[in-house]
Every structure is written in structure tokens, then in C-alpha cells.
C-alpha positions as protocol buffer text, in pm:
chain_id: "A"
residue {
  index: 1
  type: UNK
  ca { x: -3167 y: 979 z: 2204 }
}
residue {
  index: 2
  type: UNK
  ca { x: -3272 y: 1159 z: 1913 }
}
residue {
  index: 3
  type: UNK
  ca { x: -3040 y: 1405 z: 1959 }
}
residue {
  index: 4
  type: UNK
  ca { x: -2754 y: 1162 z: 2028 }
}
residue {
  index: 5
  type: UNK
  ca { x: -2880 y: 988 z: 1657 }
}
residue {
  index: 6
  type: UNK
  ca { x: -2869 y: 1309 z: 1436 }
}
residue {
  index: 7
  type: UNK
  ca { x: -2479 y: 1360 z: 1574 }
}
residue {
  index: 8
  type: UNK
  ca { x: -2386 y: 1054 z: 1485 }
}
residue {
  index: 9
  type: UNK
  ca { x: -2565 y: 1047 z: 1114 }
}
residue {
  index: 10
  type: UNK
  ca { x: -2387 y: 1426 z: 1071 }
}
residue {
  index: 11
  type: UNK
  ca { x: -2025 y: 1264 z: 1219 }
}
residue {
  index: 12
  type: UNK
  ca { x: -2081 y: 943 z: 958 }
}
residue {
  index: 13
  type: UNK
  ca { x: -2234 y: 1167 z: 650 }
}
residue {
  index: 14
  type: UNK
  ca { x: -1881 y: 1343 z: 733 }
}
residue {
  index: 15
  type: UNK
  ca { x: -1634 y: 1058 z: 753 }
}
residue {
  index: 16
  type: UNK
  ca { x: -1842 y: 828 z: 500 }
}
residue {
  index: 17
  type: UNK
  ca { x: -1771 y: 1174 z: 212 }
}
residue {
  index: 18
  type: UNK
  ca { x: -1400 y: 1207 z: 340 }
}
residue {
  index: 19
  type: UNK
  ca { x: -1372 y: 808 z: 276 }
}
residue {
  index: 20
  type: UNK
  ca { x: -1498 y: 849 z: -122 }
}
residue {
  index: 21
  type: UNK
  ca { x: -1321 y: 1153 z: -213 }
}
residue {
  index: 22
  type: UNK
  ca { x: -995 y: 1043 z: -57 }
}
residue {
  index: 23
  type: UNK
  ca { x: -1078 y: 725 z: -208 }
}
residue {
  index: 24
  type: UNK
  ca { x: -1144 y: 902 z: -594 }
}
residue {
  index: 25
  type: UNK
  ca { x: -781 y: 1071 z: -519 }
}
residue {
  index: 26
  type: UNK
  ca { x: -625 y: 759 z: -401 }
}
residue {
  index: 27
  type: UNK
  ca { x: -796 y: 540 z: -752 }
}
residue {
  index: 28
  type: UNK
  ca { x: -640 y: 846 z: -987 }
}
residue {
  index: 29
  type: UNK
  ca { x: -313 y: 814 z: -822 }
}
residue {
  index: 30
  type: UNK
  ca { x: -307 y: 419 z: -903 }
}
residue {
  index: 31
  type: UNK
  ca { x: -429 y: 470 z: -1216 }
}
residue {
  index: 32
  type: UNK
  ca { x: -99 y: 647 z: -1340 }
}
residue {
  index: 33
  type: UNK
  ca { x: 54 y: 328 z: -1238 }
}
residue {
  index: 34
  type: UNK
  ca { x: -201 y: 109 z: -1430 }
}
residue {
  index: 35
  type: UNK
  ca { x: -209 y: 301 z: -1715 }
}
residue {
  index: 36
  type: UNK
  ca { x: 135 y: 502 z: -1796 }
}
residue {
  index: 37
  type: UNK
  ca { x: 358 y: 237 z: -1679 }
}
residue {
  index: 38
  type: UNK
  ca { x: 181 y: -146 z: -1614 }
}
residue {
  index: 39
  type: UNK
  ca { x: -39 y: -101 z: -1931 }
}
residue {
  index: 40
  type: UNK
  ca { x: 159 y: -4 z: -2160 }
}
residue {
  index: 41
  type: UNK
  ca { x: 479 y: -208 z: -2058 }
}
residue {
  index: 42
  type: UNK
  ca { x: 311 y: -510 z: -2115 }
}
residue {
  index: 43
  type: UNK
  ca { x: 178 y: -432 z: -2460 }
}
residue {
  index: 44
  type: UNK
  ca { x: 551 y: -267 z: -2569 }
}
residue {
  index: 45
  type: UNK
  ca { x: 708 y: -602 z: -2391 }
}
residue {
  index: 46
  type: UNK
  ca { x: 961 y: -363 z: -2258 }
}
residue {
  index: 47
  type: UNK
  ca { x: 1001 y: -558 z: -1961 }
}
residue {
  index: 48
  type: UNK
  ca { x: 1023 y: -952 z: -1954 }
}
residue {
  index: 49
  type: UNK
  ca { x: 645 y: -1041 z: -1754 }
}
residue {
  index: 50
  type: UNK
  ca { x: 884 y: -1176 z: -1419 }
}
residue {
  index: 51
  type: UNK
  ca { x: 1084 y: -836 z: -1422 }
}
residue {
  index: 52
  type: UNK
  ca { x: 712 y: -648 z: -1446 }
}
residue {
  index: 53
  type: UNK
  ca { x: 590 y: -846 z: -1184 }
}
residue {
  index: 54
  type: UNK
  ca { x: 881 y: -818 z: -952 }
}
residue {
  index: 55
  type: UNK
  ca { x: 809 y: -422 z: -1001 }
}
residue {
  index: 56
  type: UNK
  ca { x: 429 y: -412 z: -973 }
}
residue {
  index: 57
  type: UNK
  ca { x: 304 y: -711 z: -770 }
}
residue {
  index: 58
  type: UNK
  ca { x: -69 y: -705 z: -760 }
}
residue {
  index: 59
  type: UNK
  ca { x: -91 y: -372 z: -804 }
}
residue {
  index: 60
  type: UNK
  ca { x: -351 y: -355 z: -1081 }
}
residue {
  index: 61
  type: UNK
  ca { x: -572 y: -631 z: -827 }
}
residue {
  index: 62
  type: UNK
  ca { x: -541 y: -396 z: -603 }
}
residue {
  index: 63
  type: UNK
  ca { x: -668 y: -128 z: -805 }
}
residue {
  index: 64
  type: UNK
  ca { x: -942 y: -291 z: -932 }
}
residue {
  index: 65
  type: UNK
  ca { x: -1046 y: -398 z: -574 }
}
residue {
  index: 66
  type: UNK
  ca { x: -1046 y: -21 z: -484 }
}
residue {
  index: 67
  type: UNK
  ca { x: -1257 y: 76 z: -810 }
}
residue {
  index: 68
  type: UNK
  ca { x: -1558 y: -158 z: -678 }
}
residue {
  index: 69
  type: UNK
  ca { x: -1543 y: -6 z: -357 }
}
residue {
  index: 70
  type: UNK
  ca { x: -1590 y: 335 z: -477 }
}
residue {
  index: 71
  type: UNK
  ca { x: -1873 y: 285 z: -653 }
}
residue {
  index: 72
  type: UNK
  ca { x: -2025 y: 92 z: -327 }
}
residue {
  index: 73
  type: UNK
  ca { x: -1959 y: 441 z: -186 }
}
residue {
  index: 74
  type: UNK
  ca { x: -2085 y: 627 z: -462 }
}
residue {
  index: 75
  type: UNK
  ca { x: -2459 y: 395 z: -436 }
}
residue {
  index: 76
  type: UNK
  ca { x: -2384 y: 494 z: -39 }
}
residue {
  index: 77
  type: UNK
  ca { x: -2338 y: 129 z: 30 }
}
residue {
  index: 78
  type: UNK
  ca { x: -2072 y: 187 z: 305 }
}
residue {
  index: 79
  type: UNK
  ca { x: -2131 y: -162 z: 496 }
}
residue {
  index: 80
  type: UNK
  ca { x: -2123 y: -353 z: 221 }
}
residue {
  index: 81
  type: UNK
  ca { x: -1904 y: -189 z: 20 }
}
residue {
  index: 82
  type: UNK
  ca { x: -1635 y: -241 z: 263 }
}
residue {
  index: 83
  type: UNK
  ca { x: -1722 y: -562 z: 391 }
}
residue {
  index: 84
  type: UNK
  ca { x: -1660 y: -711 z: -10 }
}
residue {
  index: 85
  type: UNK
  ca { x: -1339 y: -510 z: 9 }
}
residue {
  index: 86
  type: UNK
  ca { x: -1198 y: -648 z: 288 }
}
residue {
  index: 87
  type: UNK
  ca { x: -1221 y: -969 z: 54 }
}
residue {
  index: 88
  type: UNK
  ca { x: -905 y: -872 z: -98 }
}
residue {
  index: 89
  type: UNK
  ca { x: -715 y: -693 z: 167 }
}
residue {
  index: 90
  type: UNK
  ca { x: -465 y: -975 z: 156 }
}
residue {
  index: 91
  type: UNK
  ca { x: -355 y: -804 z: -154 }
}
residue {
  index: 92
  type: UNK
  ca { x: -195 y: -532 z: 61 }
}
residue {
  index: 93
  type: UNK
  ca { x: -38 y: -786 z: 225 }
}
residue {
  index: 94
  type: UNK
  ca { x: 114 y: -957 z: -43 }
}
residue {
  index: 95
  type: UNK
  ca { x: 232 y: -634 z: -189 }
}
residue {
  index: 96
  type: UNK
  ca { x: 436 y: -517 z: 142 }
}
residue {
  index: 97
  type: UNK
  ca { x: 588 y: -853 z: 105 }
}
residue {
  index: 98
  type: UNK
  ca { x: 701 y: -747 z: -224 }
}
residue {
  index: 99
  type: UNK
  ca { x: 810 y: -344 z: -194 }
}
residue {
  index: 100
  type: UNK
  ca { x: 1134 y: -463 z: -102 }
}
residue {
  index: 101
  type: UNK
  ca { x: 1217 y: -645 z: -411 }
}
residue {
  index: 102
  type: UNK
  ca { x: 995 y: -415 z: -633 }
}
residue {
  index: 103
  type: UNK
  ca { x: 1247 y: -145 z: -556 }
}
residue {
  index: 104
  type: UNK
  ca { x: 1605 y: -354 z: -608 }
}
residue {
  index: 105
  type: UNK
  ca { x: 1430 y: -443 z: -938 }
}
residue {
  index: 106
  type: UNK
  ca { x: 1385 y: -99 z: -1011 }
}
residue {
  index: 107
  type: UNK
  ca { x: 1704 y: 22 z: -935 }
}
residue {
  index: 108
  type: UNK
  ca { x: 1846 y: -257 z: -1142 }
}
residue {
  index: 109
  type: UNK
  ca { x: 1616 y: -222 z: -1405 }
}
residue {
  index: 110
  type: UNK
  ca { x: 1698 y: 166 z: -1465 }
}
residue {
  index: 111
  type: UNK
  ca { x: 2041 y: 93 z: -1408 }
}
residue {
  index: 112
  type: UNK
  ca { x: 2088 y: -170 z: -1732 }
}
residue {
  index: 113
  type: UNK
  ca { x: 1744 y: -99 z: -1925 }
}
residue {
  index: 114
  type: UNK
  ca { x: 1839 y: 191 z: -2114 }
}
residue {
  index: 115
  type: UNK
  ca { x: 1512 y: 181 z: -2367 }
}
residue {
  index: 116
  type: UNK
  ca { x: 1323 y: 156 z: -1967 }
}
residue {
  index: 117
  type: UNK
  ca { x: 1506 y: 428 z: -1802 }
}
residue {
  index: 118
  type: UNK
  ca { x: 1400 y: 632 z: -2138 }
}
residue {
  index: 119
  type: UNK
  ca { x: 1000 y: 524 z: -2110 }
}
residue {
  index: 120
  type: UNK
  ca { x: 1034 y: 606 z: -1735 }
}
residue {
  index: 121
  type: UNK
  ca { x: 1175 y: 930 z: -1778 }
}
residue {
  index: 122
  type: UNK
  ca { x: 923 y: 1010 z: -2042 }
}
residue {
  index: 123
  type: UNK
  ca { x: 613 y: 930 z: -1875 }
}
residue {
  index: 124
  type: UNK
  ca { x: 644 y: 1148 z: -1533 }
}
residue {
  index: 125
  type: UNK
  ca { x: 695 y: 1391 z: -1808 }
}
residue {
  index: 126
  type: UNK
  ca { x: 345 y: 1363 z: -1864 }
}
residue {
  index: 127
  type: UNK
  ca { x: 87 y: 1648 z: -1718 }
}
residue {
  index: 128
  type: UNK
  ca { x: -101 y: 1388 z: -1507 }
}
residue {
  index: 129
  type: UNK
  ca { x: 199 y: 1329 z: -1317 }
}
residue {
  index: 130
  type: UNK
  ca { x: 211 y: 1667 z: -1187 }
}
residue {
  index: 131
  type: UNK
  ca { x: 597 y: 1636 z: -1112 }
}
residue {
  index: 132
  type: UNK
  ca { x: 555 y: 1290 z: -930 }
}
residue {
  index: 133
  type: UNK
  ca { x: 814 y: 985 z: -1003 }
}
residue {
  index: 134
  type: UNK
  ca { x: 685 y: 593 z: -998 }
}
residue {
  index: 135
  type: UNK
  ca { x: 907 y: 548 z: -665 }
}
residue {
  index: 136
  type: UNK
  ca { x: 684 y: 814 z: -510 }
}
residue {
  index: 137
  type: UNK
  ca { x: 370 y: 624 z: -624 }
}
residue {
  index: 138
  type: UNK
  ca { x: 468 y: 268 z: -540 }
}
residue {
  index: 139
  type: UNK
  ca { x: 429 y: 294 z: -164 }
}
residue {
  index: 140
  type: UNK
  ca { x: 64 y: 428 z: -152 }
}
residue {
  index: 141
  type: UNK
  ca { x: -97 y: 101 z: -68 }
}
residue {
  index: 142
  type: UNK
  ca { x: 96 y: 112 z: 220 }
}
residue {
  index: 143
  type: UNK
  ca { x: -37 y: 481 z: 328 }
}
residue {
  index: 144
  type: UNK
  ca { x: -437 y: 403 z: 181 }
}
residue {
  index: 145
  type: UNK
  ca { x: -406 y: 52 z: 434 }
}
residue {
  index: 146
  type: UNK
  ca { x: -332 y: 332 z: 766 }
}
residue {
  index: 147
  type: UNK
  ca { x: -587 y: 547 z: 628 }
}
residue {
  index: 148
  type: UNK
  ca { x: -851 y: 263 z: 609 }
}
residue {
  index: 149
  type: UNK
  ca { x: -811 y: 195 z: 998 }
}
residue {
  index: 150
  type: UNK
  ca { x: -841 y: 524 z: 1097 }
}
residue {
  index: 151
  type: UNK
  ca { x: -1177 y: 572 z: 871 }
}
residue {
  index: 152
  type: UNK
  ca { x: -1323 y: 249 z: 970 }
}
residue {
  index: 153
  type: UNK
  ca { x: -1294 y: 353 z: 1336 }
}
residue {
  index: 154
  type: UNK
  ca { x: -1451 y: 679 z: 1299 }
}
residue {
  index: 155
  type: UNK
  ca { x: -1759 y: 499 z: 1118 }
}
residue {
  index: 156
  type: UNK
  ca { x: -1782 y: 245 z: 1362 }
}
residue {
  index: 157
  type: UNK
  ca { x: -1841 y: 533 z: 1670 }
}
residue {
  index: 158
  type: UNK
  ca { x: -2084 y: 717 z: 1517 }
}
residue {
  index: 159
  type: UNK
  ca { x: -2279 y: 394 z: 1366 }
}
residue {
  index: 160
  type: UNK
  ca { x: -2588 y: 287 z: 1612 }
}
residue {
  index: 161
  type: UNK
  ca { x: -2453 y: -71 z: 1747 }
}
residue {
  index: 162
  type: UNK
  ca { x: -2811 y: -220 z: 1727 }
}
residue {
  index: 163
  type: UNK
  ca { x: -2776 y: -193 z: 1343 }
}
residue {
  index: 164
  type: UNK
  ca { x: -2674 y: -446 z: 1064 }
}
residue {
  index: 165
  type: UNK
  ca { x: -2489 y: -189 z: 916 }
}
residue {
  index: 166
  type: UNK
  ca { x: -2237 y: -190 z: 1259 }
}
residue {
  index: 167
  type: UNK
  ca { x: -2169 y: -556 z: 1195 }
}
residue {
  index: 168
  type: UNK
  ca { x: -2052 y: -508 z: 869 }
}
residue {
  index: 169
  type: UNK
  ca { x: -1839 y: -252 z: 977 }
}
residue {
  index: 170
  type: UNK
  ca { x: -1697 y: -404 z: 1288 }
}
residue {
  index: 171
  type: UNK
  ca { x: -1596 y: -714 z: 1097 }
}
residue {
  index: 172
  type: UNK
  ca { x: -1418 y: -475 z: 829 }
}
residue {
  index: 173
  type: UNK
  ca { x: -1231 y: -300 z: 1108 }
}
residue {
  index: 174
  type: UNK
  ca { x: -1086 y: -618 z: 1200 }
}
residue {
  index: 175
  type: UNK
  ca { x: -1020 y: -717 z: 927 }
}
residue {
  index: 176
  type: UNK
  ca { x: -828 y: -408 z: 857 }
}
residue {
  index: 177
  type: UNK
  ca { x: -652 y: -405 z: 1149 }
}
residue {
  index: 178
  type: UNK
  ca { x: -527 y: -776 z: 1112 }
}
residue {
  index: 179
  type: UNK
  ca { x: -344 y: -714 z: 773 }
}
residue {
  index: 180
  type: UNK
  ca { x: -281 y: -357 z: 884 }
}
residue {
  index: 181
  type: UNK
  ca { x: -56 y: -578 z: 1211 }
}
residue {
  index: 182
  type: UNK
  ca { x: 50 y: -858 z: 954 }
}
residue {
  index: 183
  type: UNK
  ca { x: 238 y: -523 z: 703 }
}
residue {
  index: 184
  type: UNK
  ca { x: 383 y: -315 z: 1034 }
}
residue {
  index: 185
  type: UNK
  ca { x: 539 y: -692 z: 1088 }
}
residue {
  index: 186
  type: UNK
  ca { x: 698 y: -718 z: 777 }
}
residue {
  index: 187
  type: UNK
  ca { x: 817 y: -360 z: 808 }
}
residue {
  index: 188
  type: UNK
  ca { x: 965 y: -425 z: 1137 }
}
residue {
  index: 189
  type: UNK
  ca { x: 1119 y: -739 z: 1029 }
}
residue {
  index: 190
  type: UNK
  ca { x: 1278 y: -519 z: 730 }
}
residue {
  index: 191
  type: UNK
  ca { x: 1390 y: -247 z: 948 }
}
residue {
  index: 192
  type: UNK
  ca { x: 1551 y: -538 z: 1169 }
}
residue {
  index: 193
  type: UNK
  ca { x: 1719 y: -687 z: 930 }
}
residue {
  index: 194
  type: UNK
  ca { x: 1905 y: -391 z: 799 }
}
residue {
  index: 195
  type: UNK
  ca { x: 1998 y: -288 z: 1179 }
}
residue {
  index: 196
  type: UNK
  ca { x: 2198 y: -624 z: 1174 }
}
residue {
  index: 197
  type: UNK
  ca { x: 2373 y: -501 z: 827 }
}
residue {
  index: 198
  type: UNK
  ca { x: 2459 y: -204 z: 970 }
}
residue {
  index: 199
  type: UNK
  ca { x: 2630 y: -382 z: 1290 }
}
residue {
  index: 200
  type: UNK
  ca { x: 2816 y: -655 z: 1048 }
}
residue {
  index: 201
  type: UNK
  ca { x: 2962 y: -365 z: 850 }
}
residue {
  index: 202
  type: UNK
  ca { x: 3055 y: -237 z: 1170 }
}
residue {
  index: 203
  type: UNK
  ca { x: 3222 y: -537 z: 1251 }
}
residue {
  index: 204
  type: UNK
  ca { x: 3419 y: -622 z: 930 }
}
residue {
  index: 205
  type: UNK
  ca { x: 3728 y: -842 z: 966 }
}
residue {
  index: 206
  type: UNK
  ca { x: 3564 y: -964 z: 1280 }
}
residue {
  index: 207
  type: UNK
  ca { x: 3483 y: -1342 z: 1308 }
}
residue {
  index: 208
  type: UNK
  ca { x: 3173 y: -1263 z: 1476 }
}
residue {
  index: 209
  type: UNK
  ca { x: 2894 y: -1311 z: 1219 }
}
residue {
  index: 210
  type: UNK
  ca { x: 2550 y: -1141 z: 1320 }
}
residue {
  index: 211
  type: UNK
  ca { x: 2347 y: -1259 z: 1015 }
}
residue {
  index: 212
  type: UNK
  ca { x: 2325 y: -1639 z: 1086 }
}
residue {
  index: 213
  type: UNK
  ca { x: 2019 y: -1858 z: 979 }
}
residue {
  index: 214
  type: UNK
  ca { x: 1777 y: -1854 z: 1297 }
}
residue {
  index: 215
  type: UNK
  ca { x: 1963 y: -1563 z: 1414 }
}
């Protein structure tokens, strides 16, 4: 039993420091959105607040979310830590709901906003970016969400299930793994969706009309 205990505290040590350095990585990332692009937008006024919005979503929530739950790591408060962060999962959420639009917006945006396509340009100029553009950045959410799941279920098998600790982390995996089901809809539903545009272009100058309300 012993035995079987020291395993599981080397196996959780492991996956509890992969969790906070992937989690550092992930906060540095989002903070090139925060601060290069949401930040400063909003004090130039480059962007009306709707058009910044339709862009960013609650990306800056979410960033702040993840910021609290890396210093819960840091203290070593892994329960905890993620138990308060699964507070605000529904962020993710809300922000998959969103990505769509976000990127028309974009497009559009850089399309007609010459002084934007100009700022744009000129910040993933910037060393920090290390070659990356803002469409590479906005889908990381997405990616952190499926990483979540898969750390969450390492921690849970080598947690003792006697412990408080185990609670905390069982009711975070859920939780995870409800919002992680409620994006992978929406995805689905998007991926659907442009199927049936593909298949009406298909069948131009045909009556037939696949995209119909209840459809």
C-alpha cells in the first residue's frame, strides 16, 4: 500500500508540474492578446467597443481566470485551485460561441480598417510574438479546454479516493468535461452547417433549398 502511495504522489508531483508550466506558457501566450492588441485598442479607440468585442469576447476574463489558477498551482493548491476555476469555465463556452463571428469581424475589420490592418501588422512585428499572427492565437482557449481534461484525468488516477483532495478534483473533471461536450457541440453544429452550404452551392438553380428554418 505504501508502495502503491509513493507511485501515485511521483505520477501527481509529475502531472501537477506539467499542469503549471504548460499553464505559465499558455498565460504568456494570452497575454500578447491582452496586452499588444485588447489593451492598447481600447485606450487608442481604434476599434468601436462592439467591433472589439465581436473580436475578443471574454478573452481578457478568461485570462484573468487562468492567472488565479496559476498561482493556486504555484502555493501547490491543486484541488482548490481548480475547483475555483471551474467557476468560470463557462467562459470557454461563451467564447466558442463567439470564434465564429470573432473571425468574420476580423476579416472585415482588416479588410476596411486600414489604420487596424497597420497596428496589426505592426504588433506581430514585435519580438514577443516570435513570428505568430493574432488568428494563430485566438483559438487557444479552445486547445487549453482539451488539455484541461486530459490533465484532470491523470490527477484524478493517481489521487488516493479516500481524500478531500479527490473530491475536488472529481467535481472539476466534470465540470470540465461538461463544457468540454457543450464546445465539441457547437463545433459540430458549425461544421454541419457549412456541409449544408457546400450541398446548396452544389445545387444552385435548383428549387430544392437545404438551409430551411428547423431544417
Amino acid at each position: 500500500v505504501e508502495e502503491q502511495r509513493a507511485r501515485w504522489e511521483r505520477k501527481r508531483s509529475r502531472t501537477a508540474k506539467e499542469l503549471l508550466e504548460t499553464e505559465h506558457k499558455y498565460l504568456e501566450q494570452l497575454d500578447l492578446v491582452v496586452t499588444f492588441f485588447v489593451k492598447i485598442l481600447k485606450a487608442k479607440g481604434t476599434l468601436k467597443p462592439a467591433v472589439l468585442e465581436s473580436i475578443f469576447g471574454p478573452l481578457e476574463s478568461i485570462y484573468s481566470a487562468s492567472h488565479v489558477l496559476s498561482l493556486h498551482l504555484e502555493r501547490g493548491n491543486l484541488g482548490t485551485g481548480l475547483e475555483n476555476f471551474c467557476q468560470n469555465l463557462e467562459l470557454y463556452g461563451h467564447y466558442t460561441e463567439n470564434l465564429e463571428q470573432a473571425n468574420k469581424t476580423l476579416k472585415e475589420q482588416l479588410r476596411k480598417n486600414k489604420s487596424f490592418r497597420r497596428f496589426k501588422k505592426l504588433q506581430e512585428t514585435r519580438p514577443q510574438f516570435q513570428g505568430r499572427k493574432l488568428e494563430d492565437l485566438l483559438p487557444l482557449p479552445l486547445q487549453r479546454l482539451h488539455e484541461y481534461k486530459h490533465f484532470l484525468r491523470d490527477l484524478l488516477e493517481n489521487t488516493s479516493p479516500d481524500t478531500a483532495e479527490y473530491q475536488k478534483l472529481e467535481k472539476a473533471a466534470k465540470s470540465v468535461s461538461e463544457v468540454s461536450r457543450w464546445v465539441q457541440d457547437i463545433i459540430r453544429e458549425r461544421e454541419n452547417s457549412l456541409q449544408l452550404l457546400r450541398v446548396q452551392k452544389l445545387l444552385k438553380g435548383q428549387k430544392t433549398q437545404v438551409l430551411a428554418p428547423g431544417r
